[in-house]
Short mmCIF file of C-alpha atoms in Angstrom, two decimals:
data_model
loop_
_atom_site.label_atom_id
_atom_site.label_comp_id
_atom_site.label_asym_id
_atom_site.label_seq_id
_atom_site.Cartn_x
_atom_site.Cartn_y
_atom_site.Cartn_z
CA MET J 1 -24.30 -42.50 -4.28
CA ASP J 2 -23.06 -46.08 -4.88
CA TRP J 3 -20.02 -44.87 -6.82
CA ALA J 4 -19.19 -42.31 -4.14
CA VAL J 5 -19.28 -45.03 -1.49
CA GLN J 6 -17.21 -47.39 -3.62
CA ARG J 7 -14.64 -44.66 -4.27
CA ARG J 8 -14.45 -43.89 -0.55
CA TYR J 9 -13.78 -47.54 0.31
CA LEU J 10 -11.20 -47.80 -2.44
CA GLY J 11 -9.52 -44.68 -1.07
CA LEU J 12 -9.40 -46.20 2.40
CA THR J 13 -8.03 -49.48 1.09
CA ALA J 14 -5.32 -47.68 -0.85
CA ALA J 15 -4.37 -45.59 2.16
CA VAL J 16 -4.07 -48.64 4.37
CA ALA J 17 -2.02 -50.48 1.77
CA ALA J 18 0.29 -47.52 1.36
CA LEU J 19 0.94 -47.36 5.07
CA GLY J 20 1.70 -51.09 5.19
CA MET J 21 -0.73 -53.60 6.64
CA THR J 22 2.03 -55.64 8.27
CA ALA J 23 2.39 -53.10 11.09
CA ALA J 24 0.91 -54.02 14.47
CA LEU J 25 -2.70 -53.01 14.96
CA SER J 26 -2.21 -51.91 18.55
CA GLY J 27 -0.12 -48.90 19.66
CA CYS J 28 3.24 -48.92 17.91
CA GLY J 29 6.65 -49.31 19.53
CA GLY J 30 8.04 -47.52 22.59
CA ASP J 31 6.25 -47.43 25.92
CA GLY J 32 5.62 -50.82 27.47
CA GLU J 33 2.48 -52.05 29.22
CA SER J 34 2.69 -52.31 32.99
CA GLY J 35 -0.12 -53.99 34.93
CA ASP J 36 -3.51 -52.43 35.53
CA VAL J 37 -3.95 -48.93 34.13
CA THR J 38 -6.72 -46.38 34.61
CA LEU J 39 -7.15 -43.90 31.78
CA LYS J 40 -8.51 -40.53 32.87
CA LEU J 41 -10.87 -39.16 30.21
CA VAL J 42 -12.41 -35.67 30.28
CA ALA J 43 -15.12 -35.01 27.70
CA ALA J 44 -17.57 -32.27 26.78
CA ASP J 45 -21.31 -32.59 27.27
CA TYR J 46 -23.32 -32.31 24.05
CA GLY J 47 -26.65 -32.96 25.75
CA THR J 48 -29.51 -30.52 26.02
CA GLY J 49 -30.84 -32.03 29.28
CA GLU J 50 -30.76 -35.06 31.55
CA ALA J 51 -32.23 -37.34 28.90
CA ASN J 52 -29.30 -37.04 26.47
CA LYS J 53 -26.31 -36.13 28.61
CA SER J 54 -23.03 -37.34 27.10
CA ASP J 55 -22.27 -39.30 30.28
CA LYS J 56 -24.53 -42.05 28.95
CA TYR J 57 -22.58 -42.40 25.71
CA TRP J 58 -19.19 -42.46 27.43
CA ASP J 59 -20.39 -44.96 30.04
CA ARG J 60 -21.45 -47.35 27.27
CA VAL J 61 -18.15 -46.98 25.45
CA ALA J 62 -16.02 -47.28 28.60
CA ARG J 63 -17.80 -50.36 29.93
CA ARG J 64 -17.66 -52.19 26.58
CA PHE J 65 -13.98 -51.31 26.23
CA GLU J 66 -13.14 -52.54 29.73
CA ALA J 67 -14.96 -55.82 29.08
CA SER J 68 -12.79 -56.53 26.06
CA HIS J 69 -9.52 -55.12 27.49
CA PRO J 70 -8.83 -56.60 30.92
CA GLY J 71 -6.36 -54.54 32.94
CA ILE J 72 -7.41 -51.16 31.47
CA LYS J 73 -10.04 -49.06 33.22
CA VAL J 74 -11.54 -45.80 31.94
CA ASP J 75 -12.49 -43.08 34.42
CA VAL J 76 -14.75 -40.56 32.66
CA THR J 77 -15.55 -36.98 33.68
CA VAL J 78 -18.05 -35.06 31.54
CA LEU J 79 -18.02 -31.26 31.81
CA PRO J 80 -20.16 -28.55 30.19
CA TRP J 81 -18.78 -26.75 27.15
CA THR J 82 -18.74 -23.51 29.12
CA ASP J 83 -16.11 -24.95 31.48
CA ILE J 84 -14.21 -27.75 29.82
CA ASP J 85 -11.51 -25.88 27.86
CA ARG J 86 -10.64 -23.77 30.88
CA ASP J 87 -10.74 -26.74 33.29
CA VAL J 88 -8.48 -28.90 31.11
CA ALA J 89 -6.02 -26.01 30.74
CA GLU J 90 -5.93 -25.73 34.53
CA MET J 91 -5.33 -29.48 34.91
CA VAL J 92 -2.42 -29.31 32.49
CA LYS J 93 -0.98 -26.22 34.17
CA ASN J 94 -1.09 -27.99 37.56
CA GLY J 95 0.70 -31.06 36.22
CA LYS J 96 -2.44 -33.19 36.37
CA ALA J 97 -3.25 -33.62 32.69
CA PRO J 98 -5.88 -36.22 31.84
CA ASP J 99 -4.86 -39.08 29.58
CA ILE J 100 -7.59 -38.12 27.12
CA ALA J 101 -9.33 -34.81 26.55
CA GLN J 102 -12.26 -34.28 24.19
CA ILE J 103 -12.34 -30.51 23.77
CA GLY J 104 -12.45 -27.71 21.20
CA ALA J 105 -8.76 -27.16 20.36
CA TYR J 106 -5.47 -29.01 20.42
CA ALA J 107 -2.80 -26.74 18.90
CA ASP J 108 -1.52 -25.14 22.13
CA TYR J 109 -0.92 -28.51 23.74
CA ALA J 110 0.66 -29.96 20.60
CA LYS J 111 3.11 -27.06 20.22
CA ALA J 112 4.02 -27.35 23.90
CA GLY J 113 5.01 -30.99 23.31
CA LYS J 114 2.32 -32.37 25.61
CA LEU J 115 0.45 -34.60 23.16
CA TYR J 116 1.16 -37.89 21.46
CA SER J 117 0.86 -37.69 17.69
CA ALA J 118 -1.75 -39.83 15.97
CA ASP J 119 0.82 -42.24 14.57
CA GLN J 120 2.28 -42.80 18.04
CA MET J 121 -1.05 -44.09 19.32
CA LEU J 122 -3.37 -45.34 16.62
CA SER J 123 -3.37 -48.48 14.54
CA ILE J 124 -2.73 -47.90 10.87
CA ARG J 125 -6.31 -48.88 10.07
CA THR J 126 -7.77 -46.32 12.46
CA GLN J 127 -5.49 -43.50 11.35
CA ALA J 128 -6.15 -44.16 7.67
CA ASN J 129 -9.92 -44.18 8.22
CA PHE J 130 -10.30 -40.50 9.17
CA LEU J 131 -11.84 -38.37 6.45
CA PRO J 132 -8.80 -36.71 4.83
CA VAL J 133 -10.13 -33.17 5.24
CA LEU J 134 -10.48 -33.78 8.99
CA ALA J 135 -7.11 -35.47 9.37
CA ASP J 136 -5.53 -32.45 7.66
CA ALA J 137 -7.36 -30.06 9.98
CA GLY J 138 -5.85 -31.91 12.94
CA ARG J 139 -2.24 -31.20 11.97
CA VAL J 140 0.40 -28.92 13.45
CA SER J 141 3.55 -28.57 11.31
CA GLN J 142 2.33 -31.43 9.11
CA VAL J 143 1.92 -33.84 12.06
CA GLN J 144 -1.53 -34.94 13.22
CA TYR J 145 -2.15 -34.41 16.92
CA GLY J 146 -5.85 -33.60 16.93
CA LEU J 147 -8.08 -36.62 16.38
CA PRO J 148 -11.43 -35.50 14.94
CA PHE J 149 -14.21 -36.55 17.30
CA VAL J 150 -17.32 -35.23 15.61
CA ALA J 151 -18.03 -32.88 12.71
CA SER J 152 -20.71 -30.73 11.15
CA THR J 153 -21.21 -28.74 7.99
CA ARG J 154 -23.40 -25.78 7.09
CA LEU J 155 -26.06 -25.24 4.44
CA LEU J 156 -28.42 -22.39 3.65
CA PHE J 157 -31.81 -23.07 5.27
CA TYR J 158 -35.06 -21.57 4.06
CA ASN J 159 -38.63 -21.78 5.25
CA LYS J 160 -40.51 -23.59 2.48
CA LYS J 161 -43.91 -22.29 3.56
CA LEU J 162 -42.80 -18.67 3.53
CA PHE J 163 -41.08 -19.16 0.18
CA SER J 164 -44.17 -20.79 -1.33
CA GLN J 165 -46.42 -18.01 -0.07
CA SER J 166 -44.11 -15.49 -1.74
CA GLY J 167 -43.83 -17.48 -4.99
CA LEU J 168 -40.10 -18.10 -4.59
CA ASP J 169 -37.67 -20.87 -5.52
CA ALA J 170 -34.60 -21.85 -3.48
CA PRO J 171 -31.76 -19.32 -3.90
CA GLN J 172 -28.59 -20.26 -5.78
CA THR J 173 -26.75 -16.94 -5.98
CA TRP J 174 -26.22 -13.83 -3.86
CA ASN J 175 -28.59 -11.92 -6.14
CA ASP J 176 -31.23 -14.60 -5.52
CA ILE J 177 -30.79 -14.09 -1.76
CA ALA J 178 -31.26 -10.33 -2.08
CA ASP J 179 -34.27 -10.66 -4.42
CA ASP J 180 -35.90 -13.37 -2.28
CA ALA J 181 -35.33 -11.37 0.90
CA THR J 182 -36.97 -8.34 -0.73
CA ALA J 183 -40.00 -10.40 -1.72
CA LEU J 184 -40.26 -11.96 1.73
CA LYS J 185 -40.22 -8.53 3.36
CA GLN J 186 -42.98 -7.35 1.02
CA HIS J 187 -45.06 -10.34 2.16
CA GLY J 188 -44.64 -9.41 5.83
CA VAL J 189 -41.89 -11.82 6.88
CA LYS J 190 -40.35 -10.47 10.09
CA VAL J 191 -36.76 -11.54 9.33
CA PRO J 192 -36.19 -12.14 5.60
CA PHE J 193 -32.52 -13.12 6.17
CA ALA J 194 -31.09 -13.67 9.65
CA LEU J 195 -27.47 -12.49 9.84
CA PRO J 196 -26.10 -13.29 13.33
CA LEU J 197 -22.86 -11.33 13.67
CA GLY J 198 -23.07 -10.93 17.45
CA GLN J 199 -20.35 -12.26 19.72
CA GLU J 200 -21.77 -15.74 20.32
CA GLU J 201 -20.33 -17.45 17.24
CA SER J 202 -19.95 -14.85 14.54
CA GLN J 203 -16.63 -16.35 13.45
CA ALA J 204 -18.72 -19.16 11.92
CA GLU J 205 -21.23 -16.93 10.13
CA THR J 206 -18.33 -14.83 8.85
CA LEU J 207 -16.44 -17.80 7.41
CA MET J 208 -19.53 -19.04 5.61
CA TRP J 209 -19.91 -15.72 3.82
CA LEU J 210 -16.19 -15.40 3.08
CA LEU J 211 -16.15 -18.85 1.46
CA SER J 212 -19.21 -18.02 -0.63
CA GLY J 213 -17.34 -14.96 -1.92
CA GLY J 214 -14.24 -16.92 -2.88
CA GLY J 215 -12.19 -15.89 0.16
CA GLY J 216 -11.50 -17.21 3.65
CA TYR J 217 -9.47 -16.57 6.77
CA THR J 218 -6.10 -17.60 5.34
CA ASP J 219 -4.26 -17.51 2.02
CA ASP J 220 -2.80 -20.40 0.05
CA VAL J 221 0.23 -20.69 2.35
CA GLY J 222 -1.80 -20.54 5.56
CA SER J 223 -1.18 -16.93 6.61
CA TYR J 224 -4.07 -14.75 7.76
CA ASP J 225 -5.62 -12.85 4.86
CA ILE J 226 -8.80 -11.56 6.44
CA ASP J 227 -8.72 -8.20 4.61
CA SER J 228 -8.28 -9.74 1.16
CA ASP J 229 -10.02 -8.12 -1.81
CA GLU J 230 -12.52 -11.00 -1.95
CA ASN J 231 -13.42 -10.65 1.72
CA ILE J 232 -13.84 -6.89 1.47
CA LYS J 233 -16.14 -7.32 -1.54
CA THR J 234 -18.19 -9.88 0.39
CA PHE J 235 -18.84 -7.57 3.34
CA ASN J 236 -19.48 -4.59 1.12
CA TRP J 237 -22.15 -6.68 -0.63
CA LEU J 238 -23.71 -7.79 2.67
CA LYS J 239 -23.90 -4.24 3.95
CA SER J 240 -25.24 -2.70 0.73
CA ASN J 241 -27.64 -5.44 -0.37
CA LEU J 242 -29.02 -6.91 2.85
CA VAL J 243 -28.33 -4.73 5.88
CA ASP J 244 -28.74 -1.22 4.43
CA LYS J 245 -31.96 -2.32 2.69
CA GLY J 246 -33.53 -3.50 5.94
CA LEU J 247 -33.67 -7.18 4.97
CA VAL J 248 -32.11 -8.67 8.11
CA GLY J 249 -34.91 -8.02 10.58
CA PRO J 250 -35.36 -5.59 13.47
CA VAL J 251 -32.15 -6.55 15.35
CA ALA J 252 -28.86 -5.27 13.91
CA PRO J 253 -26.44 -8.10 12.98
CA ALA J 254 -23.92 -6.93 15.60
CA GLY J 255 -26.56 -7.49 18.29
CA LEU J 256 -27.92 -10.78 16.98
CA ASN J 257 -26.47 -14.02 18.38
CA ARG J 258 -26.84 -17.35 16.63
CA ALA J 259 -29.08 -18.90 19.31
CA LYS J 260 -31.60 -16.07 18.95
CA ALA J 261 -31.56 -16.38 15.16
CA PHE J 262 -32.04 -20.15 15.32
CA ALA J 263 -34.90 -19.79 17.81
CA ALA J 264 -36.64 -17.30 15.51
CA PHE J 265 -36.27 -19.74 12.60
CA THR J 266 -37.91 -22.55 14.61
CA ARG J 267 -40.80 -20.17 15.35
CA GLY J 268 -41.33 -19.60 11.63
CA GLU J 269 -40.25 -15.95 11.71
CA VAL J 270 -37.15 -16.23 9.48
CA GLY J 271 -37.10 -16.71 5.73
CA MET J 272 -33.43 -17.72 5.33
CA LEU J 273 -30.30 -18.29 7.39
CA ASN J 274 -27.20 -20.46 7.48
CA GLY J 275 -27.75 -23.57 9.59
CA HIS J 276 -26.52 -26.98 10.74
CA PRO J 277 -28.10 -30.44 11.28
CA THR J 278 -29.26 -29.81 14.84
CA LEU J 279 -31.24 -26.76 13.73
CA MET J 280 -32.85 -28.86 11.00
CA GLN J 281 -34.12 -31.34 13.57
CA GLU J 282 -35.32 -28.66 16.00
CA ALA J 283 -37.14 -26.68 13.32
CA GLU J 284 -38.93 -29.74 11.99
CA LYS J 285 -40.02 -30.67 15.53
CA GLN J 286 -41.68 -27.25 15.68
CA GLY J 287 -43.50 -27.85 12.40
CA VAL J 288 -41.25 -25.77 10.14
CA ASP J 289 -40.86 -27.26 6.65
CA VAL J 290 -37.13 -26.76 6.06
CA GLY J 291 -35.48 -26.42 2.68
CA MET J 292 -31.70 -26.77 2.42
CA VAL J 293 -29.30 -25.86 -0.38
CA PRO J 294 -25.52 -25.39 -0.66
CA LEU J 295 -24.36 -21.91 0.27
CA PRO J 296 -25.18 -19.60 -2.64
CA GLY J 297 -22.22 -17.77 -4.14
CA ILE J 298 -21.69 -14.85 -6.47
CA ALA J 299 -22.52 -16.79 -9.64
CA GLY J 300 -23.97 -20.05 -8.27
CA PRO J 301 -23.73 -22.56 -5.42
CA THR J 302 -20.33 -22.63 -3.72
CA ASN J 303 -18.09 -25.66 -4.13
CA SER J 304 -17.04 -25.72 -0.47
CA SER J 305 -19.00 -25.44 2.74
CA MET J 306 -17.86 -24.40 6.17
CA GLY J 307 -17.01 -27.35 8.37
CA VAL J 308 -16.81 -27.53 12.15
CA ALA J 309 -14.96 -30.17 14.14
CA ASP J 310 -14.35 -30.97 17.79
CA TRP J 311 -11.26 -32.84 18.85
CA ILE J 312 -10.01 -35.62 21.09
CA MET J 313 -6.34 -36.04 22.03
CA GLY J 314 -3.95 -38.12 24.09
CA PHE J 315 -1.64 -36.48 26.64
CA LYS J 316 1.88 -37.77 27.27
CA GLN J 317 2.14 -36.97 30.98
CA ASN J 318 1.09 -40.37 32.37
CA GLY J 319 2.94 -42.43 29.75
CA HIS J 320 -0.06 -44.53 28.73
CA ARG J 321 0.60 -44.44 25.01
CA ILE J 322 -0.19 -48.08 24.26
CA GLU J 323 -3.34 -48.10 26.35
CA LEU J 324 -4.46 -44.88 24.69
CA GLY J 325 -3.99 -46.47 21.29
CA LYS J 326 -6.13 -49.43 22.26
CA PHE J 327 -8.88 -47.18 23.55
CA PHE J 328 -8.88 -44.94 20.48
CA ASP J 329 -8.91 -47.93 18.14
CA PHE J 330 -11.97 -49.18 20.00
CA MET J 331 -13.65 -45.78 20.25
CA PHE J 332 -13.35 -45.06 16.51
CA ASP J 333 -15.18 -48.27 15.59
CA ASP J 334 -18.14 -47.54 13.30
CA LYS J 335 -20.67 -48.52 15.96
CA ASN J 336 -19.37 -45.94 18.44
CA VAL J 337 -18.84 -43.20 15.85
CA ILE J 338 -22.34 -43.57 14.39
CA ASP J 339 -23.90 -43.90 17.86
CA PHE J 340 -22.61 -40.49 18.92
CA ALA J 341 -23.32 -38.77 15.60
CA ASP J 342 -26.86 -40.15 15.55
CA THR J 343 -27.60 -39.15 19.16
CA TYR J 344 -26.59 -35.52 18.64
CA ASP J 345 -27.46 -34.94 14.96
CA MET J 346 -23.80 -34.55 14.05
CA LEU J 347 -21.63 -36.07 11.32
CA PRO J 348 -19.19 -38.99 11.64
CA VAL J 349 -15.47 -38.40 11.19
CA THR J 350 -14.42 -41.65 9.51
CA ASP J 351 -14.70 -42.91 5.95
CA THR J 352 -16.47 -46.16 6.82
CA ALA J 353 -19.00 -44.60 9.21
CA SER J 354 -19.78 -41.87 6.67
CA ALA J 355 -20.23 -44.43 3.90
CA SER J 356 -22.56 -46.45 6.13
CA MET J 357 -24.75 -43.43 6.89
CA GLU J 358 -24.79 -42.36 3.23
CA THR J 359 -26.45 -45.65 2.24
CA ASP J 360 -28.87 -45.97 5.17
CA PRO J 361 -32.29 -44.35 4.50
CA LYS J 362 -32.59 -43.70 8.24
CA TYR J 363 -30.03 -40.93 7.82
CA LYS J 364 -31.43 -39.41 4.62
CA PRO J 365 -32.00 -36.00 6.31
CA LEU J 366 -28.23 -35.81 6.86
CA TRP J 367 -27.16 -36.81 3.35
CA LYS J 368 -26.75 -33.23 2.10
CA PHE J 369 -24.56 -32.40 5.10
CA LEU J 370 -22.52 -35.59 4.60
CA ALA J 371 -22.03 -34.74 0.92
CA ALA J 372 -20.63 -31.32 1.90
CA LEU J 373 -18.11 -32.64 4.43
CA PRO J 374 -15.32 -33.96 2.13
CA ASN J 375 -14.91 -30.49 0.56
CA ALA J 376 -15.50 -28.47 3.73
CA GLU J 377 -13.23 -25.65 4.86
CA PHE J 378 -12.37 -25.42 8.56
CA TYR J 379 -11.08 -22.81 10.94
CA PRO J 380 -7.25 -22.69 11.05
CA PHE J 381 -7.24 -25.06 14.05
CA GLY J 382 -3.51 -25.71 13.77
CA LYS J 383 -2.66 -22.12 14.71
CA THR J 384 -2.24 -21.36 18.40
CA SER J 385 -3.12 -17.78 17.41
CA TRP J 386 -6.56 -18.83 16.23
CA ALA J 387 -8.15 -18.29 19.66
CA GLN J 388 -7.07 -14.63 19.62
CA ALA J 389 -8.03 -14.17 15.97
CA SER J 390 -11.44 -15.66 16.66
CA GLU J 391 -11.99 -13.28 19.57
CA SER J 392 -11.14 -10.30 17.37
CA ILE J 393 -13.64 -11.47 14.78
CA LYS J 394 -16.39 -11.96 17.37
CA LYS J 395 -15.82 -8.52 18.89
CA ASN J 396 -15.52 -6.56 15.67
CA ILE J 397 -17.12 -8.18 12.64
CA GLY J 398 -20.64 -6.92 13.39
CA LYS J 399 -19.32 -3.36 13.12
CA ALA J 400 -18.45 -3.96 9.45
CA VAL J 401 -22.11 -3.81 8.42
CA GLU J 402 -23.32 -1.03 10.73
CA ARG J 403 -24.85 2.05 9.15
CA GLY J 404 -22.09 4.40 8.00
CA ALA J 405 -19.36 1.81 8.61
CA ASN J 406 -16.48 1.02 6.27
CA PRO J 407 -16.19 -2.79 6.01
CA GLU J 408 -12.62 -2.55 4.70
CA SER J 409 -11.33 -0.73 7.81
CA VAL J 410 -12.98 -3.28 10.13
CA LEU J 411 -11.51 -6.23 8.24
CA GLU J 412 -8.09 -4.53 8.22
CA ARG J 413 -8.23 -4.21 12.01
CA ILE J 414 -9.15 -7.87 12.48
CA SER J 415 -6.44 -8.94 10.05
CA ARG J 416 -3.85 -6.79 11.80
CA GLU J 417 -4.71 -8.19 15.23
CA SER J 418 -4.75 -11.76 13.93
CA SER J 419 -1.37 -11.42 12.20
CA ALA J 420 0.12 -9.88 15.35
CA ALA J 421 -1.06 -12.89 17.35
CA GLU J 422 0.41 -15.24 14.75
CA ASN J 423 3.76 -13.46 14.74
CA ALA J 424 3.90 -13.68 18.53
CA GLU J 425 3.69 -17.51 18.47
#
């Protein structure tokens, strides 16, 4: 652990040196400051109720920032995830873009020329401090526009009590999953392996399995490759070894959404499923003893996990580039980054905040997720076609494992629709 932290700090130091520490640490060049400015910030609500609404976090950050930056005010609006992407799109369409939006995607706005790039706003220190895998995921045509706001990774979860009662060890390979699921079913477990391929968020479950089979959504040059040989083999295996053998519970994967699968796990009804840090906390609150391992692959644990990130960005419309840079430099301070990650059981997006959490015993439950983040694979966020590709996956992927289905034909359809969307960009 110590060497990993030291290496991370050395990497950050080298990156900063390479960029040149003599550059100004506020926004760089260009737009000038002009009297009092109010930054309009629209952010998503990560809370599960009144007690942990995101308004409280943003109010703390905004008030502390205003106290140390006279002449700059921050006006915050927090919206539910169900509305925010649509509402921000409407604001932009009506010529009333916020200065800052913390939402799920940035590529459309970047390609339309509506966003400042990271290097137009951020100090060198702030820009160099993003975890490299997240900085790369925020790029369009090699330029970073999406600033990672918060991240998460996925591991395979298993119910330790159910495994112990069935005499099982944690799975490391696909064959282990199939054998363990068979044993769990024989011992009366209702859902040996939960496979949520319903429309809620099946693009996530799908990517986890594709990665474990050596595939993914795109090829080495970034083009969609959803019907690759590796991906077809993965879904053939899922269908033949889990679904057709009745090891995924009474609800067919196409009809099972993630929220239902997670709720069943917290009730102690599920032997295994792919999960994230928030599920870990919720399950343990309900008395479930949770085991976690890297995603099993064909011959052993996979080297890469699926990562998820949400984004924050600065819009050009109001010309507040310098003020935006000051706010982002303040917001990405370790205190603020860790505060948000800790409140919502998420992962920090910067090197220094990650290193701090990796050495603090308070965050030991998150260490496995933190360890997976540097090698995580993300959705192709930089593609404006990703929204359409994701919808095709959510609508169709569950059909690939239905009785009598041909996984190859379903993957071919998704790949065809995704490539058509990409070619239309």
